[in-house]
PDB file of C-alpha atoms in Angstrom:
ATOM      1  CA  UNK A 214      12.536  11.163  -4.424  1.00  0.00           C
ATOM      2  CA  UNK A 215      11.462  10.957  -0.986  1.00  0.00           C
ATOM      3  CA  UNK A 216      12.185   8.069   1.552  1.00  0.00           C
ATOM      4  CA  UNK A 217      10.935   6.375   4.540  1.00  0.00           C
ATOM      5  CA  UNK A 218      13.110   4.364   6.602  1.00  0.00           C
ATOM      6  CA  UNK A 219      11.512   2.077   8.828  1.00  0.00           C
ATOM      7  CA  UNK A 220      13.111   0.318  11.701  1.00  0.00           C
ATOM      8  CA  UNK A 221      13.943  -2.391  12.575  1.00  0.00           C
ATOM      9  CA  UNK A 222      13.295  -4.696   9.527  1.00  0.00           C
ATOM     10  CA  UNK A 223      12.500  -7.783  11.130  1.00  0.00           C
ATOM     11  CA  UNK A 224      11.362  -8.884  15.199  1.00  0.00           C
ATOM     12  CA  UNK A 225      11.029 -11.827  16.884  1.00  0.00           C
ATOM     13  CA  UNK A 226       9.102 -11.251  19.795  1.00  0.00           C
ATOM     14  CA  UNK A 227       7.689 -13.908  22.478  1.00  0.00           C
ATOM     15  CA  UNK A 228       4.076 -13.732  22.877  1.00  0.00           C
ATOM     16  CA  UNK A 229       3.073 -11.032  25.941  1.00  0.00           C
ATOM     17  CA  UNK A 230       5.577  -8.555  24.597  1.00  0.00           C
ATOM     18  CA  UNK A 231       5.513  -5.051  23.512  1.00  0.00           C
ATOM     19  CA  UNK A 232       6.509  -4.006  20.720  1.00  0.00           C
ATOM     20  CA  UNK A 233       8.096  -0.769  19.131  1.00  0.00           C
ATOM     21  CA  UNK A 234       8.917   0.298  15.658  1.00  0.00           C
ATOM     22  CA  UNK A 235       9.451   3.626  13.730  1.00  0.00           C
ATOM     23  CA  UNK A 236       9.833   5.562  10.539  1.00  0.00           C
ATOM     24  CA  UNK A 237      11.341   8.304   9.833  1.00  0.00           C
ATOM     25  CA  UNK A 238      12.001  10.952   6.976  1.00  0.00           C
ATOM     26  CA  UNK A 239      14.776  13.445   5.465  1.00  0.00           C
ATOM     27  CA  UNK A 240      11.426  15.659   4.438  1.00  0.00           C
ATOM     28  CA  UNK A 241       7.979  16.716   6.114  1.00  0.00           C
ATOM     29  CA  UNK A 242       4.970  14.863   5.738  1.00  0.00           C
ATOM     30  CA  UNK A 243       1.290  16.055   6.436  1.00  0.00           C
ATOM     31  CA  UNK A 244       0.063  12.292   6.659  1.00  0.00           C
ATOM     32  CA  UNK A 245       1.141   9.561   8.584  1.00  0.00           C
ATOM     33  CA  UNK A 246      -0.341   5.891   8.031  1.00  0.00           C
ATOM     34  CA  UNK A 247       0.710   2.267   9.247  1.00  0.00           C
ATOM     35  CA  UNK A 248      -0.413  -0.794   7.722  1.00  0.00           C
ATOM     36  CA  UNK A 249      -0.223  -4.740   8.096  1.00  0.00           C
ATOM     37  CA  UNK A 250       0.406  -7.129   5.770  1.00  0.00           C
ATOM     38  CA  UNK A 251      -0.854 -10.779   5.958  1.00  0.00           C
ATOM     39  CA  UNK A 252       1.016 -13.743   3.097  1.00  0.00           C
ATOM     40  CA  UNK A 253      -0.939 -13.374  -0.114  1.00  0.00           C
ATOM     41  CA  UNK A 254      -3.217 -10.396   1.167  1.00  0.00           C
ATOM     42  CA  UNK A 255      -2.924  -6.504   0.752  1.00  0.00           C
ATOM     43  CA  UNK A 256      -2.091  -4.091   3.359  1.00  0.00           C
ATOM     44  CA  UNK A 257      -5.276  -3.693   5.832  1.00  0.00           C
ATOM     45  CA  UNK A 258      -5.184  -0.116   7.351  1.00  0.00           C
ATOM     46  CA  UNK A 259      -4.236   0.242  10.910  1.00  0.00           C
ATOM     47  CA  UNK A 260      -4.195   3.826  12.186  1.00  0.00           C
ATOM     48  CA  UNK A 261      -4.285   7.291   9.933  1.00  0.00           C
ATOM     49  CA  UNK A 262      -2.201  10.513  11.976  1.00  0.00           C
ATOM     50  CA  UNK A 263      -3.420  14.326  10.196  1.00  0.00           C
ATOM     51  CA  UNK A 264      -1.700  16.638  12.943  1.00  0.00           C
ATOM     52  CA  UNK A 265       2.004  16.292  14.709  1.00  0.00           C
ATOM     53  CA  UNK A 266       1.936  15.349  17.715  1.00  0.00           C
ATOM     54  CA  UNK A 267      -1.214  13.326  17.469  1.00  0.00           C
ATOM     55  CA  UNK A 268      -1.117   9.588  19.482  1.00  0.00           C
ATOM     56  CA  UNK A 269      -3.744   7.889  18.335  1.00  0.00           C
ATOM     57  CA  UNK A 270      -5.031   3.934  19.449  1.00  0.00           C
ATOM     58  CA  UNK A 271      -6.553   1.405  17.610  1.00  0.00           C
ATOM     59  CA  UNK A 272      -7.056  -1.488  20.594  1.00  0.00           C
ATOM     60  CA  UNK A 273      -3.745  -2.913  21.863  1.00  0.00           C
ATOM     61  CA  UNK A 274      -2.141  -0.714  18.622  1.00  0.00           C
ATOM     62  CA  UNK A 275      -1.034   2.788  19.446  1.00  0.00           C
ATOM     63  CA  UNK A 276       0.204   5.357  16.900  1.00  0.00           C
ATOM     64  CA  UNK A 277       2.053   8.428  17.058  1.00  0.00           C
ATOM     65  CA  UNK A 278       2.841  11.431  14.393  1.00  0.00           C
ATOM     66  CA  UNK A 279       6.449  13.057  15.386  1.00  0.00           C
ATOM     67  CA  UNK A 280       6.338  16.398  16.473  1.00  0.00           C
ATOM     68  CA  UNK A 281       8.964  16.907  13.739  1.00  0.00           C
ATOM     69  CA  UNK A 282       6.544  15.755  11.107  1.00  0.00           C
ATOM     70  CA  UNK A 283       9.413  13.878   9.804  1.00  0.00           C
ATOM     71  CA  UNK A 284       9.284  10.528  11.944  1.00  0.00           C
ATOM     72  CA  UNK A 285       6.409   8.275  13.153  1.00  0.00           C
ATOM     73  CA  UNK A 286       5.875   5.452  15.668  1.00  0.00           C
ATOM     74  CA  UNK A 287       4.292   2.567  16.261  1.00  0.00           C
ATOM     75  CA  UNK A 288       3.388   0.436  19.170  1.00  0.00           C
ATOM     76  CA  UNK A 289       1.939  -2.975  19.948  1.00  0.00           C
ATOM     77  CA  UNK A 290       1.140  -4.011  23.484  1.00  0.00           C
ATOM     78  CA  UNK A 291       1.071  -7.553  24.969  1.00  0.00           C
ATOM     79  CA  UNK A 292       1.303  -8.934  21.347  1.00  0.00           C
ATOM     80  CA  UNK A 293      -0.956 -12.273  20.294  1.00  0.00           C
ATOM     81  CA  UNK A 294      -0.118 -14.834  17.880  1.00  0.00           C
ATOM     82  CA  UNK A 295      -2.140 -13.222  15.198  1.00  0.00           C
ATOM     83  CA  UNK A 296      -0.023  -9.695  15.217  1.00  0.00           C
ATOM     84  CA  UNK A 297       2.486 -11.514  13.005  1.00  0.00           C
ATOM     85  CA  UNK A 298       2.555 -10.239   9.672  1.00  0.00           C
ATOM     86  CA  UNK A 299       4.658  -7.031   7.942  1.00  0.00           C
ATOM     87  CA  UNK A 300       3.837  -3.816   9.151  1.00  0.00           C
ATOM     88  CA  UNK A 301       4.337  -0.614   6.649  1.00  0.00           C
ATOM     89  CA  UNK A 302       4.358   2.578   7.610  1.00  0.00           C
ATOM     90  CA  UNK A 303       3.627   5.488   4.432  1.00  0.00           C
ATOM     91  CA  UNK A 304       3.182   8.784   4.248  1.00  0.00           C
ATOM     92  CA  UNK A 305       1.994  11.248   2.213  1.00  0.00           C
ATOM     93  CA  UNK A 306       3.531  14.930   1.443  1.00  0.00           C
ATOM     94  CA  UNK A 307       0.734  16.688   0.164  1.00  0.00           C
ATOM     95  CA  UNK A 308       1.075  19.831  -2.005  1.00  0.00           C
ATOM     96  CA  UNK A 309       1.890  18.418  -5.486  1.00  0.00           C
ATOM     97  CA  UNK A 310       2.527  15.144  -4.424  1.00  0.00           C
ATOM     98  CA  UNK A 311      -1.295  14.566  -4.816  1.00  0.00           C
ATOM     99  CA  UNK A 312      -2.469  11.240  -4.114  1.00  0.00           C
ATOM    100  CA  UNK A 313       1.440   9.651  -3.644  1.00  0.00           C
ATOM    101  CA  UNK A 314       2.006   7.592  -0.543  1.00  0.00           C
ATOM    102  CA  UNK A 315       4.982   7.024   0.100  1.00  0.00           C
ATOM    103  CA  UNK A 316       6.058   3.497   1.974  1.00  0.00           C
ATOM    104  CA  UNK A 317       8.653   2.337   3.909  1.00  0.00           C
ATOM    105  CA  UNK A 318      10.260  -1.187   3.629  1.00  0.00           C
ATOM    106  CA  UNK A 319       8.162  -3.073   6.345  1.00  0.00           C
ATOM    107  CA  UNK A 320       8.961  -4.513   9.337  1.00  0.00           C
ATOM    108  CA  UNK A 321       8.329  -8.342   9.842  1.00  0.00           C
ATOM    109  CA  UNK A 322       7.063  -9.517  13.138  1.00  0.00           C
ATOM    110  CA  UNK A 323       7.214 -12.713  14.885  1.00  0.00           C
ATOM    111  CA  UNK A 324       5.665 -13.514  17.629  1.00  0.00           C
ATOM    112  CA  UNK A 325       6.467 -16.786  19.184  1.00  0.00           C
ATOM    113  CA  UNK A 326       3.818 -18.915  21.689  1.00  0.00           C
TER     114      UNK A 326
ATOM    115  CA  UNK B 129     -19.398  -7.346  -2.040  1.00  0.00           C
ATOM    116  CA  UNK B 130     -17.796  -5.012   0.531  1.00  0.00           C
ATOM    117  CA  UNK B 131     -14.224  -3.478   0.254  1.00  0.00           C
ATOM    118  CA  UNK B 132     -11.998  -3.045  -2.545  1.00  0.00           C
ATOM    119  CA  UNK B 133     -11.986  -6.612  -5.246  1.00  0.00           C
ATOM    120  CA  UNK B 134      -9.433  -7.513  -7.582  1.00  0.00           C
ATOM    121  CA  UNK B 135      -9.533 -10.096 -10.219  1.00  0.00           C
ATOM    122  CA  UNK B 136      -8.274 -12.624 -11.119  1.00  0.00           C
ATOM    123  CA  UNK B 137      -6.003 -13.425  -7.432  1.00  0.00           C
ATOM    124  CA  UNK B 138      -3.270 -15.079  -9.306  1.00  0.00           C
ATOM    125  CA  UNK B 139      -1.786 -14.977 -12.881  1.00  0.00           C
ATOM    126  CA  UNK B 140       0.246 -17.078 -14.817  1.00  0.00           C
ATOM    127  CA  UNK B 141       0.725 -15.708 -18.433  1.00  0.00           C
ATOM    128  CA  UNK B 142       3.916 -15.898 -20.869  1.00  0.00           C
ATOM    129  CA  UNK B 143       5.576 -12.917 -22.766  1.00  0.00           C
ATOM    130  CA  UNK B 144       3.540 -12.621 -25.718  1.00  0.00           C
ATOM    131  CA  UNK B 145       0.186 -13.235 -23.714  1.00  0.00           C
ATOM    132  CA  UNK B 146      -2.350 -10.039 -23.276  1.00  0.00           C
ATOM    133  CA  UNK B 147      -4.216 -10.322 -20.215  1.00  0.00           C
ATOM    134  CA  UNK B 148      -6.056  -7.730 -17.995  1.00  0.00           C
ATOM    135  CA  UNK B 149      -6.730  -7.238 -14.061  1.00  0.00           C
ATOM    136  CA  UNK B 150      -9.714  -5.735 -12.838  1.00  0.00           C
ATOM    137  CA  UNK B 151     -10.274  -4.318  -9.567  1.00  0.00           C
ATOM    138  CA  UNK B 152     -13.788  -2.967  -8.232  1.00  0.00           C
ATOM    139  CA  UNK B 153     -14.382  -0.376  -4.923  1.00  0.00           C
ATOM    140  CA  UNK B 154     -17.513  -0.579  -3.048  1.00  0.00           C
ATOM    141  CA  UNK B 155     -16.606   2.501  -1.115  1.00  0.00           C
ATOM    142  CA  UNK B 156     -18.172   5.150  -2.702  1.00  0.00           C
ATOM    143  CA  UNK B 157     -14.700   7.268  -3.647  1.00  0.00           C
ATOM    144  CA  UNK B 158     -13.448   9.206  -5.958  1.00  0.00           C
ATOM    145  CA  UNK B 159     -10.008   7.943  -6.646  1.00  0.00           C
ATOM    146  CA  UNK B 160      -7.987   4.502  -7.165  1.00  0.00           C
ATOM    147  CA  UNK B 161      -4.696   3.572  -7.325  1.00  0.00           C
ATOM    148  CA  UNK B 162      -2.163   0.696  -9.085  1.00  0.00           C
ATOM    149  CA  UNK B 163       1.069  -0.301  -7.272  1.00  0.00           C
ATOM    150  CA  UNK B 164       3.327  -2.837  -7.796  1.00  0.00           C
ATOM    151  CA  UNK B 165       4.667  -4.847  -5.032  1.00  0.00           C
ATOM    152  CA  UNK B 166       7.966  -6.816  -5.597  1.00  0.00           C
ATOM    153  CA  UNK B 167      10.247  -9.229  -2.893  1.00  0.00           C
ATOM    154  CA  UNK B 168      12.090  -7.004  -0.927  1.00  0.00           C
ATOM    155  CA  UNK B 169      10.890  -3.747  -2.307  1.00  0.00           C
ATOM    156  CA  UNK B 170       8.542  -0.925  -0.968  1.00  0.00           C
ATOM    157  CA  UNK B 171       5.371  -0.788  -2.706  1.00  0.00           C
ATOM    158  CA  UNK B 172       5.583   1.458  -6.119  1.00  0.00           C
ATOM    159  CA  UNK B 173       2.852   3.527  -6.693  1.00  0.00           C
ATOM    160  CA  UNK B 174       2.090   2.918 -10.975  1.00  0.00           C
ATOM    161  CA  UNK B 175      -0.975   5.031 -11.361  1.00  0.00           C
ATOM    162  CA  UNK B 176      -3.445   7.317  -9.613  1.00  0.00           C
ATOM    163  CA  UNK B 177      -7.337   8.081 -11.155  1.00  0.00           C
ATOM    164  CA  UNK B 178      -9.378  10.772  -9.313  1.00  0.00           C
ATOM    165  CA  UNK B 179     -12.542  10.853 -10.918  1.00  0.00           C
ATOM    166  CA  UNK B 180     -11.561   8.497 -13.844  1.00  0.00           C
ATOM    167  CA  UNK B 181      -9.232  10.765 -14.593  1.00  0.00           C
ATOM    168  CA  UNK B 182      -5.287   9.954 -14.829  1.00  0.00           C
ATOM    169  CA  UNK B 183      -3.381  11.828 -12.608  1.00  0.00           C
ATOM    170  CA  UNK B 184      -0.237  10.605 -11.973  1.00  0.00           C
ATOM    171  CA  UNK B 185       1.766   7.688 -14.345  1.00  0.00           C
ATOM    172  CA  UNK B 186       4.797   7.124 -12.396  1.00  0.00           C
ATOM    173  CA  UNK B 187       7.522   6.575 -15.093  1.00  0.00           C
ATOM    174  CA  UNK B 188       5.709   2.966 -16.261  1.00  0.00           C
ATOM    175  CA  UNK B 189       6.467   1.234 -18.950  1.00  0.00           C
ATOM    176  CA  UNK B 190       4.074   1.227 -22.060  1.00  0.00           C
ATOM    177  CA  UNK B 191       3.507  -2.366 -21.421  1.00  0.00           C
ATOM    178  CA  UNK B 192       1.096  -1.394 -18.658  1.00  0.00           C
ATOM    179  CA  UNK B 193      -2.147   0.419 -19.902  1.00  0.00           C
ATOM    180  CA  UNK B 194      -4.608   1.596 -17.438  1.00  0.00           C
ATOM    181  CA  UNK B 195      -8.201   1.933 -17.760  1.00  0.00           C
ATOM    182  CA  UNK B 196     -10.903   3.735 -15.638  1.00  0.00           C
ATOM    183  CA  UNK B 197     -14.219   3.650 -16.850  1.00  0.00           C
ATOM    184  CA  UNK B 198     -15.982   5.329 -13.971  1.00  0.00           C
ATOM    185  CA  UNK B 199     -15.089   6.171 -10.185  1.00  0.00           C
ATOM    186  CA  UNK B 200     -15.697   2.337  -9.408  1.00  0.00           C
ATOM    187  CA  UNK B 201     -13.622   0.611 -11.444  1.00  0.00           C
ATOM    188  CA  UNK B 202     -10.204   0.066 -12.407  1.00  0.00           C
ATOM    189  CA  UNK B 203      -8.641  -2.475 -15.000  1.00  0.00           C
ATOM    190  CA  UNK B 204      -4.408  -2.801 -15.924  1.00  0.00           C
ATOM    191  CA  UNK B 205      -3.821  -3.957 -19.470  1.00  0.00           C
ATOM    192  CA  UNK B 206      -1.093  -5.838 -19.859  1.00  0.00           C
ATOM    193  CA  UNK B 207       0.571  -6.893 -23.311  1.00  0.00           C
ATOM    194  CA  UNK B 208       4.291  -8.117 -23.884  1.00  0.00           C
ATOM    195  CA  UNK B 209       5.647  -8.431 -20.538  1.00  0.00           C
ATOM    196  CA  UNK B 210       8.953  -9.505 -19.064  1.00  0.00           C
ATOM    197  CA  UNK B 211       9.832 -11.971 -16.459  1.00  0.00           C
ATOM    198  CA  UNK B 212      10.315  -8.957 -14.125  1.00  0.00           C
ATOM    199  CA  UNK B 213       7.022  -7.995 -13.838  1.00  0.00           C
ATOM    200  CA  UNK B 214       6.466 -10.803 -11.767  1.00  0.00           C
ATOM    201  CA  UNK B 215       5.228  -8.949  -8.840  1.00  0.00           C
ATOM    202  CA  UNK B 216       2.009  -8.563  -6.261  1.00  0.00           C
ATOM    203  CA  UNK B 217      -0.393  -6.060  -8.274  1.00  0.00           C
ATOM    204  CA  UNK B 218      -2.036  -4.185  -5.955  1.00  0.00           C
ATOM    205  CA  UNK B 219      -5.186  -1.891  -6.010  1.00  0.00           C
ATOM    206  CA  UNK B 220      -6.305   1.362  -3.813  1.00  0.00           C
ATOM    207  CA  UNK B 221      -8.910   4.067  -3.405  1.00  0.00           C
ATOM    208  CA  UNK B 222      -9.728   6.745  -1.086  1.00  0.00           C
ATOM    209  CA  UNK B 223     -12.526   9.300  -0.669  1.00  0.00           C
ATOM    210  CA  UNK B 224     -10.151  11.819  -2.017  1.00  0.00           C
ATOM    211  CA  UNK B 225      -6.238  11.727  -3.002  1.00  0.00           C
ATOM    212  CA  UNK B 226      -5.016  13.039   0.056  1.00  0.00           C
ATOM    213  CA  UNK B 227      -6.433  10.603   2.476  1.00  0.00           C
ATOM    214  CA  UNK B 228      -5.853   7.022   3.793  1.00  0.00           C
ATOM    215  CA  UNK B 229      -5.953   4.175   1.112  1.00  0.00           C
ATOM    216  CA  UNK B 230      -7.697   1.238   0.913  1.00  0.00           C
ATOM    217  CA  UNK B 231      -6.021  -2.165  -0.702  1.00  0.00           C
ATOM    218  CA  UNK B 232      -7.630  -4.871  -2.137  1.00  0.00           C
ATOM    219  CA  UNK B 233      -6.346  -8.701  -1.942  1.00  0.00           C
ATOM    220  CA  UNK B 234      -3.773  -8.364  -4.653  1.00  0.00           C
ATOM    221  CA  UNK B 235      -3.108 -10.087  -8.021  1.00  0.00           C
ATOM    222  CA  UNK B 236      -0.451 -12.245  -8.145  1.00  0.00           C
ATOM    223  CA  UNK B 237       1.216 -12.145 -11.600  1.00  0.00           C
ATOM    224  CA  UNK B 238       4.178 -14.320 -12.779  1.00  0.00           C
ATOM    225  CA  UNK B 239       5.328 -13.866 -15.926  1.00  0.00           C
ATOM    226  CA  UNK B 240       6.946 -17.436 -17.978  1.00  0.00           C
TER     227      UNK B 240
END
């Protein structure tokens, strides 16, 4: 079946940082979407990318959708305190893959005071 | 209530226990979702409903019995389960099932 790999798996970041992660894809996908992830909670929707090549922001969070269509990225700037928390990328194929997201693993981010 | 709602938020229940989970969407769409989340796994999509409907049952065991009795609401039967199951029970929805999902808080389940 189809796989995301996201990168890296874990961060530890001092507060004021930027940060950088990505996901990418052996196949295309027409959807792009990152989520975070706080203890005990579900994933809270961050930033949805239709076309490639779209960048799209969401305050200090910036997205973008490979021109590829098989990678994505996503960046944090001048991280706070509350940014810690897993952060999933997932995408979805479309076609007959109707209604399947696929995610990738997470990324875990620190961010020390 | 705004958002998506599951019930109960956590779950203790031994093997020969049958329990249920319910989630609710006060979104106004069409379709919902089950996944499973487990330590160090991605999330696994279980089942997809688009207009109560059951579109999708991704290879799940018989153990786990959906129900959707309207666009709204979604409830997991559970009967007989194994220690395994343990896991983060998540539910979704989205205006249609090609666009961005929307999670509720999670059940936690654990399985004696």
């Amino acid at each position: 079946g189809q796989q995301l790999n996201q990168s890296p798996q874990s961060m530890f970041i001092q507060e004021g940082e930027d940060v950088s992660m990505n996901c990418t894809s052996s196949s295309i996908f027409n959807t792009w979407l990152w989520y975070k992830q706080d203890p005990g909670e579900g994933p809270v929707l961050l930033i949805a990318l239709y076309k490639a090549g779209e960048l799209t922001s969401n305050g200090r969070l910036t997205a973008q959708f490979g021109i590829t269509r098989k990678d994505s990225f996503l960046n944090i700037s001048a991280s706070i305190p509350s940014d810690v928390g897993i952060y999933f990328c997932a995408g979805h194929a479309g076609g007959t893959s109707y209604g399947k997201l696929t995610f990738g693993q997470g990324t875990i981010l620190t961010v020390h005071p | 209530e705004t958002g998506v709602t599951q019930t109960p938020r956590h779950l203790v229940m031994g093997m020969t226990n049958k329990k249920s989970l319910k989630c609710e969407q006060h979104l106004g769409h069409n379709a919902m979702y089950w996944y499973k989340q487990s330590a160090k796994k991605p999330l696994e999509l279980m089942f997809v409903y688009n207009f109560k409907e059951q579109t999708e049952n991704n290879s799940v065991p018989s153990r786990f019995s959906p129900e959707c009795p309207n666009s709204s609401h979604l409830f997991l039967h559970l009967h007989t389960l194994q220690p395994e199951d343990s896991a983060l029970y998540l539910c979704a929805s989205s205006q249609g099932t090609g666009y961005e999902q929307y999670f509720g808080p999670g059940t936690r389940l654990t399985v004696t």
